[in-house]
């Protein structure tokens, strides 16, 4: 999608620190980490948020979760990790290209919101 930051990152037009990629997904480190390990995973195809992706392509949404877990394993998050998908304004989603946050590498806060 024209002008979308994460479409540009997936296409390699904006640099990022890649942690994983395949035909459908791209995963990279968050520029402003909220935990010792903080990566994002995005579908290469543009969907604004998880509500849209899960409606239009539930199989891809499921595969994204599976791949997020694979990335967590590759990042060495043996002791656990947290997956977060901010969806829409109340969740303060700031980039309107759906993404799952992968957080770990330390004990995370009790609070999730
Ligand atoms: P959201 O608030 O939409 O759930 O999360 C967007 C995330 O994208 C934030 O954690 C933010 O730090 C990250 N982010 C925003 N711009 C960039 C960028 O240009 N590069 C990288 N690697 N992460 C970004
Ligand atoms: Zn996009």
CSV table of C-alpha atoms and ligand atoms in Angstrom, one decimal, residues 5-6 9 28-32 38 40 86 92-95 99 101, ligand 1:
chain,number,residue,atom,x,y,z
A,5,UNK,CA,5.7,2.4,6.6
A,6,UNK,CA,5.5,-1.4,7.2
A,9,UNK,CA,10.0,-2.1,5.6
A,28,UNK,CA,12.3,-7.3,12.5
A,29,UNK,CA,13.4,-5.6,15.8
A,30,UNK,CA,11.2,-2.8,17.1
A,31,UNK,CA,12.9,0.6,16.9
A,32,UNK,CA,11.8,1.5,20.4
A,38,UNK,CA,11.1,-6.9,21.2
A,40,UNK,CA,7.5,-7.3,15.3
A,86,UNK,CA,-2.9,-3.6,19.1
A,92,UNK,CA,-3.3,2.9,20.5
A,93,UNK,CA,-2.4,1.1,17.3
A,94,UNK,CA,0.1,3.6,15.7
A,95,UNK,CA,1.0,1.8,12.5
A,99,UNK,CA,1.7,-6.5,13.3
A,101,UNK,CA,4.6,-7.7,18.9
B,1,LIG,P1,1.7,-0.2,17.6
B,1,LIG,O1,1.7,1.0,18.5
B,1,LIG,O2,1.1,0.2,16.2
B,1,LIG,O3,1.1,-1.4,18.1
B,1,LIG,O4,3.2,-0.5,17.3
B,1,LIG,C1,4.0,0.0,16.3
B,1,LIG,C2,5.4,-0.3,16.7
B,1,LIG,O5,6.2,0.0,15.6
B,1,LIG,C3,6.0,0.5,17.9
B,1,LIG,O6,6.4,-0.4,18.9
B,1,LIG,C4,7.1,1.3,17.2
B,1,LIG,O7,8.2,1.4,18.1
B,1,LIG,C5,7.5,0.5,16.0
B,1,LIG,N1,8.0,1.3,14.9
B,1,LIG,C6,7.5,2.5,14.4
B,1,LIG,N2,8.2,2.9,13.4
B,1,LIG,C7,9.2,2.0,13.2
B,1,LIG,C8,10.3,1.9,12.3
B,1,LIG,O8,10.5,2.7,11.4
B,1,LIG,N3,11.2,0.8,12.4
B,1,LIG,C9,11.0,-0.1,13.4
B,1,LIG,N4,11.8,-1.1,13.4
B,1,LIG,N5,9.9,-0.1,14.3
B,1,LIG,C10,9.1,1.0,14.2
